[in-house]
Amino acid sequence: MNVYWNGEVVPQEQAKVNPLDRGFLLGDGIYEVVRIYQGMAFELEAHQERFDRSAQRIGLLQEYPRLKVVLDALMAQQSDQLMDGMLYLQTSRGVAPRKHFFPNPPVAPSTFGFLSPLPRPDLMNRAMARSTSVDDRRWLDCDIKSISLLGAVMAAQKAQETGSVEAILHRDGRVTEGSHTNVFAVIDGVLRTHPPDHWILNGITRQVVVQLARSRGMSVLEDAVTLEELRKADELFLTGTTVEIWPVSHLDGLKVGGQAPGELTCQLMKAFNERVSGKVDA
Ligand code: PMP
């Protein structure tokens, strides 16, 4: 596999990470994952904006390559044209003697990226997801798309050990998001999801789904739900760049909603499919 490494596209084995890289030692960096549909990046501008915002939030002021530059460089080196896939890109604060403080003077950031094939999920026919509620013990700057993912890794592992595909995180019963997804519920006909603040990552898919819902006249309330409300929700689903919209059937082994994806979830999946195939704007 070819990868992007500090301005060049090289075979993966030739991308040599300096062990003093702050990304490697301290998790001091940020990342993005962008969907490629039919060879085209989905919502690239929104991802770039979020990446720039993450950089600003961590005080990364040095210049780093734009997503489009990395994407074009990698695409140019693909042997077969990539149709459905994903772009991963991360930038760390660079290589410097190990200290907690930012290097002064600043050093050049390190940027790593790769493309990989990822077929689209069949939204209307895939098996519904099982989820497990997990105490949200991550830090309080969840709006930063940080490469320090240990809190999310621990939560995802807990979910997997209980036979679930995703952890639904909560703080004292207030649902925040998934370990790598956002969480939506339909309660009394209203689509509810956590507001985009520092308790969650404002998912690009989340933003698209909120826009699609509003433009179809659904009531959307960006207000956290409690675990108790979630257990009684009429519909529950997860959103994310890789999973798109994934209806949930179980929370902690108990059934949530009906036997099949609910009405609003189905409408949104259909709208999302149309949006991906370019038939409608968000
Ligand atoms: N929340 C968290 C914690 C995530 O890691 C992700 C995926 N990166 C999401 C939400 C979903 O975001 P997006 O729709 O941009 O993939």
PDB file of C-alpha atoms and ligand atoms in Angstrom:
ATOM      1  CA  MET A   1       0.000   0.000   0.000  1.00  0.00           C
ATOM      2  CA  ASN A   2       1.158   3.514  -0.780  1.00  0.00           C
ATOM      3  CA  VAL A   3       0.864   6.135   1.932  1.00  0.00           C
ATOM      4  CA  TYR A   4       1.307   9.881   2.176  1.00  0.00           C
ATOM      5  CA  TRP A   5       4.133  10.767   4.512  1.00  0.00           C
ATOM      6  CA  ASN A   6       5.334  14.338   4.918  1.00  0.00           C
ATOM      7  CA  GLY A   7       4.865  15.528   1.372  1.00  0.00           C
ATOM      8  CA  GLU A   8       5.575  12.281  -0.476  1.00  0.00           C
ATOM      9  CA  VAL A   9       3.641   9.212  -1.533  1.00  0.00           C
ATOM     10  CA  VAL A  10       5.747   6.169  -0.657  1.00  0.00           C
ATOM     11  CA  PRO A  11       5.241   2.443  -0.079  1.00  0.00           C
ATOM     12  CA  GLN A  12       4.053   1.984   3.510  1.00  0.00           C
ATOM     13  CA  GLU A  13       7.302   0.286   4.611  1.00  0.00           C
ATOM     14  CA  GLN A  14       9.245   3.394   3.606  1.00  0.00           C
ATOM     15  CA  ALA A  15       7.243   5.745   5.852  1.00  0.00           C
ATOM     16  CA  LYS A  16       9.572   5.895   8.839  1.00  0.00           C
ATOM     17  CA  VAL A  17       8.151   7.408  12.007  1.00  0.00           C
ATOM     18  CA  ASN A  18      10.696   9.022  14.287  1.00  0.00           C
ATOM     19  CA  PRO A  19      10.042   7.632  17.793  1.00  0.00           C
ATOM     20  CA  LEU A  20      10.329  11.177  19.140  1.00  0.00           C
ATOM     21  CA  ASP A  21       7.317  12.229  17.054  1.00  0.00           C
ATOM     22  CA  ARG A  22       4.838  13.828  19.465  1.00  0.00           C
ATOM     23  CA  GLY A  23       2.014  11.958  17.776  1.00  0.00           C
ATOM     24  CA  PHE A  24       3.695   8.655  18.626  1.00  0.00           C
ATOM     25  CA  LEU A  25       4.850   9.614  22.150  1.00  0.00           C
ATOM     26  CA  LEU A  26       2.080  11.869  23.409  1.00  0.00           C
ATOM     27  CA  GLY A  27      -0.903  11.389  21.104  1.00  0.00           C
ATOM     28  CA  ASP A  28      -0.349  15.063  20.288  1.00  0.00           C
ATOM     29  CA  GLY A  29      -2.168  15.349  16.975  1.00  0.00           C
ATOM     30  CA  ILE A  30      -5.458  15.478  15.127  1.00  0.00           C
ATOM     31  CA  TYR A  31      -7.059  13.466  12.327  1.00  0.00           C
ATOM     32  CA  GLU A  32      -9.917  13.175   9.862  1.00  0.00           C
ATOM     33  CA  VAL A  33     -11.636  10.345   8.022  1.00  0.00           C
ATOM     34  CA  VAL A  34     -13.326  11.294   4.743  1.00  0.00           C
ATOM     35  CA  ARG A  35     -15.641   9.085   2.677  1.00  0.00           C
ATOM     36  CA  ILE A  36     -14.983   8.553  -1.003  1.00  0.00           C
ATOM     37  CA  TYR A  37     -18.091   7.745  -3.050  1.00  0.00           C
ATOM     38  CA  GLN A  38     -17.662   6.850  -6.715  1.00  0.00           C
ATOM     39  CA  GLY A  39     -14.170   8.320  -6.642  1.00  0.00           C
ATOM     40  CA  MET A  40     -15.306  11.638  -5.136  1.00  0.00           C
ATOM     41  CA  ALA A  41     -14.692  12.904  -1.604  1.00  0.00           C
ATOM     42  CA  PHE A  42     -17.931  13.454   0.349  1.00  0.00           C
ATOM     43  CA  GLU A  43     -18.270  16.740   2.282  1.00  0.00           C
ATOM     44  CA  LEU A  44     -14.565  17.519   1.900  1.00  0.00           C
ATOM     45  CA  GLU A  45     -14.975  21.192   2.800  1.00  0.00           C
ATOM     46  CA  ALA A  46     -16.787  20.333   6.043  1.00  0.00           C
ATOM     47  CA  HIS A  47     -13.994  17.914   6.974  1.00  0.00           C
ATOM     48  CA  GLN A  48     -11.369  20.571   6.172  1.00  0.00           C
ATOM     49  CA  GLU A  49     -13.205  23.100   8.349  1.00  0.00           C
ATOM     50  CA  ARG A  50     -13.386  20.636  11.240  1.00  0.00           C
ATOM     51  CA  PHE A  51      -9.706  19.758  10.807  1.00  0.00           C
ATOM     52  CA  ASP A  52      -8.703  23.442  10.827  1.00  0.00           C
ATOM     53  CA  ARG A  53     -10.845  23.961  13.908  1.00  0.00           C
ATOM     54  CA  SER A  54      -9.190  21.017  15.682  1.00  0.00           C
ATOM     55  CA  ALA A  55      -5.766  22.459  14.746  1.00  0.00           C
ATOM     56  CA  GLN A  56      -6.758  25.819  16.153  1.00  0.00           C
ATOM     57  CA  ARG A  57      -8.140  24.241  19.334  1.00  0.00           C
ATOM     58  CA  ILE A  58      -4.818  22.456  20.024  1.00  0.00           C
ATOM     59  CA  GLY A  59      -2.713  25.512  19.118  1.00  0.00           C
ATOM     60  CA  LEU A  60      -1.192  23.875  16.038  1.00  0.00           C
ATOM     61  CA  LEU A  61      -0.267  27.008  14.114  1.00  0.00           C
ATOM     62  CA  GLN A  62       2.320  25.608  11.699  1.00  0.00           C
ATOM     63  CA  GLU A  63       1.296  24.960   8.150  1.00  0.00           C
ATOM     64  CA  TYR A  64       0.069  21.470   7.360  1.00  0.00           C
ATOM     65  CA  PRO A  65      -1.126  19.970   4.068  1.00  0.00           C
ATOM     66  CA  ARG A  66      -4.755  20.373   3.125  1.00  0.00           C
ATOM     67  CA  LEU A  67      -6.934  17.281   2.834  1.00  0.00           C
ATOM     68  CA  LYS A  68      -7.382  17.864  -0.906  1.00  0.00           C
ATOM     69  CA  VAL A  69      -3.631  17.972  -1.501  1.00  0.00           C
ATOM     70  CA  VAL A  70      -3.127  14.653   0.303  1.00  0.00           C
ATOM     71  CA  LEU A  71      -6.160  13.118  -1.397  1.00  0.00           C
ATOM     72  CA  ASP A  72      -5.000  14.160  -4.895  1.00  0.00           C
ATOM     73  CA  ALA A  73      -1.448  12.933  -4.244  1.00  0.00           C
ATOM     74  CA  LEU A  74      -2.716   9.529  -3.086  1.00  0.00           C
ATOM     75  CA  MET A  75      -5.320   9.228  -5.848  1.00  0.00           C
ATOM     76  CA  ALA A  76      -2.642   9.936  -8.466  1.00  0.00           C
ATOM     77  CA  GLN A  77      -0.644   6.950  -7.214  1.00  0.00           C
ATOM     78  CA  GLN A  78      -3.528   4.451  -7.105  1.00  0.00           C
ATOM     79  CA  SER A  79      -3.082   1.545  -9.506  1.00  0.00           C
ATOM     80  CA  ASP A  80      -6.858   0.977  -9.816  1.00  0.00           C
ATOM     81  CA  GLN A  81      -9.270   3.862  -9.556  1.00  0.00           C
ATOM     82  CA  LEU A  82     -10.696   3.933  -6.034  1.00  0.00           C
ATOM     83  CA  MET A  83     -14.491   4.025  -6.194  1.00  0.00           C
ATOM     84  CA  ASP A  84     -15.942   3.612  -2.685  1.00  0.00           C
ATOM     85  CA  GLY A  85     -13.368   4.093   0.032  1.00  0.00           C
ATOM     86  CA  MET A  86     -12.003   6.346   2.729  1.00  0.00           C
ATOM     87  CA  LEU A  87      -9.183   8.794   3.236  1.00  0.00           C
ATOM     88  CA  TYR A  88      -7.442   8.778   6.619  1.00  0.00           C
ATOM     89  CA  LEU A  89      -5.258  11.759   7.432  1.00  0.00           C
ATOM     90  CA  GLN A  90      -3.483  12.792  10.611  1.00  0.00           C
ATOM     91  CA  THR A  91      -1.143  15.596  11.558  1.00  0.00           C
ATOM     92  CA  SER A  92       0.975  15.603  14.710  1.00  0.00           C
ATOM     93  CA  ARG A  93       2.888  18.468  16.327  1.00  0.00           C
ATOM     94  CA  GLY A  94       6.123  17.015  14.928  1.00  0.00           C
ATOM     95  CA  VAL A  95       9.416  15.638  16.216  1.00  0.00           C
ATOM     96  CA  ALA A  96      11.052  17.195  19.274  1.00  0.00           C
ATOM     97  CA  PRO A  97      12.781  16.083  22.503  1.00  0.00           C
ATOM     98  CA  ARG A  98      10.108  14.630  24.786  1.00  0.00           C
ATOM     99  CA  LYS A  99       8.542  17.440  26.816  1.00  0.00           C
ATOM    100  CA  HIS A 100       4.925  18.194  27.570  1.00  0.00           C
ATOM    101  CA  PHE A 101       5.189  21.847  26.454  1.00  0.00           C
ATOM    102  CA  PHE A 102       4.897  22.681  22.781  1.00  0.00           C
ATOM    103  CA  PRO A 103       8.339  22.737  21.078  1.00  0.00           C
ATOM    104  CA  ASN A 104       9.728  26.276  21.103  1.00  0.00           C
ATOM    105  CA  PRO A 105      10.628  27.278  18.473  1.00  0.00           C
ATOM    106  CA  PRO A 106       7.911  25.215  16.804  1.00  0.00           C
ATOM    107  CA  VAL A 107       8.878  22.314  14.546  1.00  0.00           C
ATOM    108  CA  ALA A 108       7.310  21.095  11.296  1.00  0.00           C
ATOM    109  CA  PRO A 109       4.185  18.969  11.859  1.00  0.00           C
ATOM    110  CA  SER A 110       4.214  15.366  10.600  1.00  0.00           C
ATOM    111  CA  THR A 111       1.416  14.314   8.263  1.00  0.00           C
ATOM    112  CA  PHE A 112       0.391  10.772   7.441  1.00  0.00           C
ATOM    113  CA  GLY A 113      -2.432   9.686   5.151  1.00  0.00           C
ATOM    114  CA  PHE A 114      -3.736   6.694   3.284  1.00  0.00           C
ATOM    115  CA  LEU A 115      -6.655   5.594   1.137  1.00  0.00           C
ATOM    116  CA  SER A 116      -8.437   2.319   1.573  1.00  0.00           C
ATOM    117  CA  PRO A 117     -11.356   0.678  -0.195  1.00  0.00           C
ATOM    118  CA  LEU A 118     -14.606   0.622   1.781  1.00  0.00           C
ATOM    119  CA  PRO A 119     -17.777  -0.672   0.144  1.00  0.00           C
ATOM    120  CA  ARG A 120     -20.962   1.192   0.993  1.00  0.00           C
ATOM    121  CA  PRO A 121     -23.205  -0.488   3.564  1.00  0.00           C
ATOM    122  CA  ASP A 122     -26.586  -1.559   2.202  1.00  0.00           C
ATOM    123  CA  LEU A 123     -28.523   0.864   4.410  1.00  0.00           C
ATOM    124  CA  MET A 124     -31.961  -0.639   3.859  1.00  0.00           C
ATOM    125  CA  ASN A 125     -30.970  -4.283   4.357  1.00  0.00           C
ATOM    126  CA  ARG A 126     -28.124  -4.503   6.829  1.00  0.00           C
ATOM    127  CA  ALA A 127     -28.575  -6.136  10.219  1.00  0.00           C
ATOM    128  CA  MET A 128     -29.498  -3.677  12.958  1.00  0.00           C
ATOM    129  CA  ALA A 129     -26.816  -2.812  15.511  1.00  0.00           C
ATOM    130  CA  ARG A 130     -26.579  -3.979  19.099  1.00  0.00           C
ATOM    131  CA  SER A 131     -25.238  -1.395  21.536  1.00  0.00           C
ATOM    132  CA  THR A 132     -24.020  -1.270  25.117  1.00  0.00           C
ATOM    133  CA  SER A 133     -24.190   1.738  27.429  1.00  0.00           C
ATOM    134  CA  VAL A 134     -20.775   2.703  28.773  1.00  0.00           C
ATOM    135  CA  ASP A 135     -19.800   5.410  31.244  1.00  0.00           C
ATOM    136  CA  ASP A 136     -18.219   8.285  29.255  1.00  0.00           C
ATOM    137  CA  ARG A 137     -14.842   8.656  30.942  1.00  0.00           C
ATOM    138  CA  ARG A 138     -13.103  10.504  28.130  1.00  0.00           C
ATOM    139  CA  TRP A 139     -11.681  13.998  28.543  1.00  0.00           C
ATOM    140  CA  LEU A 140     -13.857  17.096  28.192  1.00  0.00           C
ATOM    141  CA  ASP A 141     -12.615  18.353  24.827  1.00  0.00           C
ATOM    142  CA  CYS A 142     -14.469  15.822  22.696  1.00  0.00           C
ATOM    143  CA  ASP A 143     -15.073  18.429  19.970  1.00  0.00           C
ATOM    144  CA  ILE A 144     -11.378  18.095  19.045  1.00  0.00           C
ATOM    145  CA  LYS A 145     -10.783  15.185  16.684  1.00  0.00           C
ATOM    146  CA  SER A 146      -7.719  14.095  18.625  1.00  0.00           C
ATOM    147  CA  ILE A 147      -5.602  11.043  17.784  1.00  0.00           C
ATOM    148  CA  SER A 148      -5.524  10.294  21.540  1.00  0.00           C
ATOM    149  CA  LEU A 149      -8.306   7.733  21.377  1.00  0.00           C
ATOM    150  CA  LEU A 150      -7.668   5.597  24.441  1.00  0.00           C
ATOM    151  CA  GLY A 151     -10.971   6.551  26.085  1.00  0.00           C
ATOM    152  CA  ALA A 152     -12.849   5.598  22.912  1.00  0.00           C
ATOM    153  CA  VAL A 153     -10.785   2.411  22.496  1.00  0.00           C
ATOM    154  CA  MET A 154     -11.624   1.281  26.054  1.00  0.00           C
ATOM    155  CA  ALA A 155     -15.335   1.987  25.530  1.00  0.00           C
ATOM    156  CA  ALA A 156     -15.443   0.213  22.148  1.00  0.00           C
ATOM    157  CA  GLN A 157     -13.704  -2.827  23.633  1.00  0.00           C
ATOM    158  CA  LYS A 158     -16.240  -2.976  26.462  1.00  0.00           C
ATOM    159  CA  ALA A 159     -19.047  -2.922  23.913  1.00  0.00           C
ATOM    160  CA  GLN A 160     -17.432  -5.662  21.864  1.00  0.00           C
ATOM    161  CA  GLU A 161     -16.966  -7.867  24.923  1.00  0.00           C
ATOM    162  CA  THR A 162     -20.705  -7.653  25.529  1.00  0.00           C
ATOM    163  CA  GLY A 163     -21.562  -8.634  21.944  1.00  0.00           C
ATOM    164  CA  SER A 164     -22.248  -5.098  20.690  1.00  0.00           C
ATOM    165  CA  VAL A 165     -20.908  -3.161  17.740  1.00  0.00           C
ATOM    166  CA  GLU A 166     -20.928   0.189  19.510  1.00  0.00           C
ATOM    167  CA  ALA A 167     -20.754   1.742  22.956  1.00  0.00           C
ATOM    168  CA  ILE A 168     -23.367   4.385  23.727  1.00  0.00           C
ATOM    169  CA  LEU A 169     -21.571   6.759  26.058  1.00  0.00           C
ATOM    170  CA  HIS A 170     -23.267   8.665  28.848  1.00  0.00           C
ATOM    171  CA  ARG A 171     -22.262  10.989  31.654  1.00  0.00           C
ATOM    172  CA  ASP A 172     -24.398  10.377  34.734  1.00  0.00           C
ATOM    173  CA  GLY A 173     -27.140   8.997  32.495  1.00  0.00           C
ATOM    174  CA  ARG A 174     -26.960  11.833  29.935  1.00  0.00           C
ATOM    175  CA  VAL A 175     -26.189  10.290  26.538  1.00  0.00           C
ATOM    176  CA  THR A 176     -23.322  11.988  24.685  1.00  0.00           C
ATOM    177  CA  GLU A 177     -22.363   9.926  21.614  1.00  0.00           C
ATOM    178  CA  GLY A 178     -20.894   6.589  20.535  1.00  0.00           C
ATOM    179  CA  SER A 179     -17.205   5.630  20.767  1.00  0.00           C
ATOM    180  CA  HIS A 180     -16.887   6.465  17.061  1.00  0.00           C
ATOM    181  CA  THR A 181     -20.407   7.550  16.066  1.00  0.00           C
ATOM    182  CA  ASN A 182     -23.104  10.073  16.985  1.00  0.00           C
ATOM    183  CA  VAL A 183     -26.366   8.903  18.537  1.00  0.00           C
ATOM    184  CA  PHE A 184     -29.886   9.878  17.421  1.00  0.00           C
ATOM    185  CA  ALA A 185     -33.229   8.896  18.930  1.00  0.00           C
ATOM    186  CA  VAL A 186     -36.812   9.478  17.875  1.00  0.00           C
ATOM    187  CA  ILE A 187     -38.964  10.271  20.912  1.00  0.00           C
ATOM    188  CA  ASP A 188     -42.596  11.341  20.481  1.00  0.00           C
ATOM    189  CA  GLY A 189     -41.976  12.093  16.817  1.00  0.00           C
ATOM    190  CA  VAL A 190     -39.009  14.374  17.540  1.00  0.00           C
ATOM    191  CA  LEU A 191     -35.493  13.574  16.325  1.00  0.00           C
ATOM    192  CA  ARG A 192     -33.154  14.146  19.264  1.00  0.00           C
ATOM    193  CA  THR A 193     -29.366  14.270  19.381  1.00  0.00           C
ATOM    194  CA  HIS A 194     -26.753  15.871  21.636  1.00  0.00           C
ATOM    195  CA  PRO A 195     -25.958  19.527  20.791  1.00  0.00           C
ATOM    196  CA  PRO A 196     -22.602  20.168  19.106  1.00  0.00           C
ATOM    197  CA  ASP A 197     -20.535  21.301  22.080  1.00  0.00           C
ATOM    198  CA  HIS A 198     -17.372  20.062  23.828  1.00  0.00           C
ATOM    199  CA  TRP A 199     -19.081  16.866  25.063  1.00  0.00           C
ATOM    200  CA  ILE A 200     -19.183  15.357  21.566  1.00  0.00           C
ATOM    201  CA  LEU A 201     -17.485  15.353  18.192  1.00  0.00           C
ATOM    202  CA  ASN A 202     -19.755  17.194  15.771  1.00  0.00           C
ATOM    203  CA  GLY A 203     -19.908  14.423  13.183  1.00  0.00           C
ATOM    204  CA  ILE A 204     -20.058  15.422   9.541  1.00  0.00           C
ATOM    205  CA  THR A 205     -22.672  12.678   9.036  1.00  0.00           C
ATOM    206  CA  ARG A 206     -24.541  14.060  12.063  1.00  0.00           C
ATOM    207  CA  GLN A 207     -24.607  17.499  10.408  1.00  0.00           C
ATOM    208  CA  VAL A 208     -25.817  16.060   7.089  1.00  0.00           C
ATOM    209  CA  VAL A 209     -28.553  14.059   8.854  1.00  0.00           C
ATOM    210  CA  VAL A 210     -29.739  17.101  10.827  1.00  0.00           C
ATOM    211  CA  GLN A 211     -29.925  19.123   7.579  1.00  0.00           C
ATOM    212  CA  LEU A 212     -31.728  16.326   5.723  1.00  0.00           C
ATOM    213  CA  ALA A 213     -34.225  15.962   8.569  1.00  0.00           C
ATOM    214  CA  ARG A 214     -34.927  19.701   8.811  1.00  0.00           C
ATOM    215  CA  SER A 215     -35.288  20.088   5.054  1.00  0.00           C
ATOM    216  CA  ARG A 216     -37.895  17.297   5.129  1.00  0.00           C
ATOM    217  CA  GLY A 217     -39.890  19.064   7.818  1.00  0.00           C
ATOM    218  CA  MET A 218     -38.973  16.726  10.688  1.00  0.00           C
ATOM    219  CA  SER A 219     -38.721  18.251  14.156  1.00  0.00           C
ATOM    220  CA  VAL A 220     -35.125  18.132  15.311  1.00  0.00           C
ATOM    221  CA  LEU A 221     -34.097  18.925  18.847  1.00  0.00           C
ATOM    222  CA  GLU A 222     -30.392  19.196  19.624  1.00  0.00           C
ATOM    223  CA  ASP A 223     -30.726  18.338  23.262  1.00  0.00           C
ATOM    224  CA  ALA A 224     -29.234  15.362  25.102  1.00  0.00           C
ATOM    225  CA  VAL A 225     -31.462  12.390  25.913  1.00  0.00           C
ATOM    226  CA  THR A 226     -31.106  10.335  29.056  1.00  0.00           C
ATOM    227  CA  LEU A 227     -30.384   6.618  29.017  1.00  0.00           C
ATOM    228  CA  GLU A 228     -33.842   6.090  30.448  1.00  0.00           C
ATOM    229  CA  GLU A 229     -35.423   7.998  27.547  1.00  0.00           C
ATOM    230  CA  LEU A 230     -33.276   6.056  25.114  1.00  0.00           C
ATOM    231  CA  ARG A 231     -34.491   2.715  26.415  1.00  0.00           C
ATOM    232  CA  LYS A 232     -38.078   3.791  25.633  1.00  0.00           C
ATOM    233  CA  ALA A 233     -37.265   5.570  22.353  1.00  0.00           C
ATOM    234  CA  ASP A 234     -39.358   4.750  19.295  1.00  0.00           C
ATOM    235  CA  GLU A 235     -36.268   4.701  17.093  1.00  0.00           C
ATOM    236  CA  LEU A 236     -32.548   4.751  17.734  1.00  0.00           C
ATOM    237  CA  PHE A 237     -29.684   5.043  15.248  1.00  0.00           C
ATOM    238  CA  LEU A 238     -25.999   5.817  14.952  1.00  0.00           C
ATOM    239  CA  THR A 239     -24.288   8.028  12.361  1.00  0.00           C
ATOM    240  CA  GLY A 240     -20.686   8.187  11.177  1.00  0.00           C
ATOM    241  CA  THR A 241     -18.522   8.500   8.099  1.00  0.00           C
ATOM    242  CA  THR A 242     -17.926   4.755   7.832  1.00  0.00           C
ATOM    243  CA  VAL A 243     -21.272   3.436   9.167  1.00  0.00           C
ATOM    244  CA  GLU A 244     -23.427   6.192   7.553  1.00  0.00           C
ATOM    245  CA  ILE A 245     -26.830   5.671   9.280  1.00  0.00           C
ATOM    246  CA  TRP A 246     -27.080   2.499  11.328  1.00  0.00           C
ATOM    247  CA  PRO A 247     -30.374   1.621  13.038  1.00  0.00           C
ATOM    248  CA  VAL A 248     -29.957   0.128  16.526  1.00  0.00           C
ATOM    249  CA  SER A 249     -32.085  -2.789  17.718  1.00  0.00           C
ATOM    250  CA  HIS A 250     -30.729  -3.383  21.230  1.00  0.00           C
ATOM    251  CA  LEU A 251     -29.304  -1.422  24.110  1.00  0.00           C
ATOM    252  CA  ASP A 252     -27.762  -3.487  26.903  1.00  0.00           C
ATOM    253  CA  GLY A 253     -29.401  -6.645  25.558  1.00  0.00           C
ATOM    254  CA  LEU A 254     -32.893  -5.127  25.616  1.00  0.00           C
ATOM    255  CA  LYS A 255     -34.943  -4.340  22.550  1.00  0.00           C
ATOM    256  CA  VAL A 256     -35.302  -0.655  21.578  1.00  0.00           C
ATOM    257  CA  GLY A 257     -38.006   0.454  19.122  1.00  0.00           C
ATOM    258  CA  GLY A 258     -39.628  -1.969  16.683  1.00  0.00           C
ATOM    259  CA  GLN A 259     -38.474  -5.115  14.899  1.00  0.00           C
ATOM    260  CA  ALA A 260     -37.307  -3.137  11.893  1.00  0.00           C
ATOM    261  CA  PRO A 261     -35.815   0.339  11.387  1.00  0.00           C
ATOM    262  CA  GLY A 262     -38.429   2.987  12.221  1.00  0.00           C
ATOM    263  CA  GLU A 263     -40.231   5.341   9.887  1.00  0.00           C
ATOM    264  CA  LEU A 264     -38.074   8.440  10.333  1.00  0.00           C
ATOM    265  CA  THR A 265     -34.884   6.360  10.245  1.00  0.00           C
ATOM    266  CA  CYS A 266     -35.990   4.830   6.928  1.00  0.00           C
ATOM    267  CA  GLN A 267     -36.825   8.248   5.477  1.00  0.00           C
ATOM    268  CA  LEU A 268     -33.417   9.537   6.528  1.00  0.00           C
ATOM    269  CA  MET A 269     -31.577   6.515   5.115  1.00  0.00           C
ATOM    270  CA  LYS A 270     -33.374   7.011   1.805  1.00  0.00           C
ATOM    271  CA  ALA A 271     -32.551  10.733   1.844  1.00  0.00           C
ATOM    272  CA  PHE A 272     -28.937   9.936   2.715  1.00  0.00           C
ATOM    273  CA  ASN A 273     -28.682   7.505  -0.220  1.00  0.00           C
ATOM    274  CA  GLU A 274     -30.060  10.191  -2.532  1.00  0.00           C
ATOM    275  CA  ARG A 275     -27.642  12.729  -1.112  1.00  0.00           C
ATOM    276  CA  VAL A 276     -24.703  10.379  -1.730  1.00  0.00           C
ATOM    277  CA  SER A 277     -25.793   9.683  -5.284  1.00  0.00           C
ATOM    278  CA  GLY A 278     -26.001  13.436  -5.840  1.00  0.00           C
ATOM    279  CA  LYS A 279     -29.760  13.484  -6.395  1.00  0.00           C
ATOM    280  CA  VAL A 280     -30.456  16.000  -3.618  1.00  0.00           C
ATOM    281  CA  ASP A 281     -28.566  18.655  -1.702  1.00  0.00           C
ATOM    282  CA  ALA A 282     -28.271  18.257   2.048  1.00  0.00           C
TER     283      ALA A 282
HETATM  284  N1  PMP B   1     -18.121  10.819  17.425  1.00  0.00           N
HETATM  285  C1  PMP B   1     -16.885  10.303  17.548  1.00  0.00           C
HETATM  286  C2  PMP B   1     -16.292  10.215  18.908  1.00  0.00           C
HETATM  287  C3  PMP B   1     -16.178   9.835  16.420  1.00  0.00           C
HETATM  288  O1  PMP B   1     -14.948   9.333  16.558  1.00  0.00           O
HETATM  289  C4  PMP B   1     -16.807   9.900  15.162  1.00  0.00           C
HETATM  290  C5  PMP B   1     -16.126   9.390  13.930  1.00  0.00           C
HETATM  291  N2  PMP B   1     -14.892   9.931  13.737  1.00  0.00           N
HETATM  292  C6  PMP B   1     -18.090  10.458  15.068  1.00  0.00           C
HETATM  293  C7  PMP B   1     -18.709  10.910  16.217  1.00  0.00           C
HETATM  294  C8  PMP B   1     -18.801  10.587  13.739  1.00  0.00           C
HETATM  295  O2  PMP B   1     -18.235  11.629  12.999  1.00  0.00           O
HETATM  296  P1  PMP B   1     -18.284  11.648  11.404  1.00  0.00           P
HETATM  297  O3  PMP B   1     -19.712  11.593  11.008  1.00  0.00           O
HETATM  298  O4  PMP B   1     -17.633  12.927  11.030  1.00  0.00           O
HETATM  299  O5  PMP B   1     -17.524  10.447  10.955  1.00  0.00           O
END
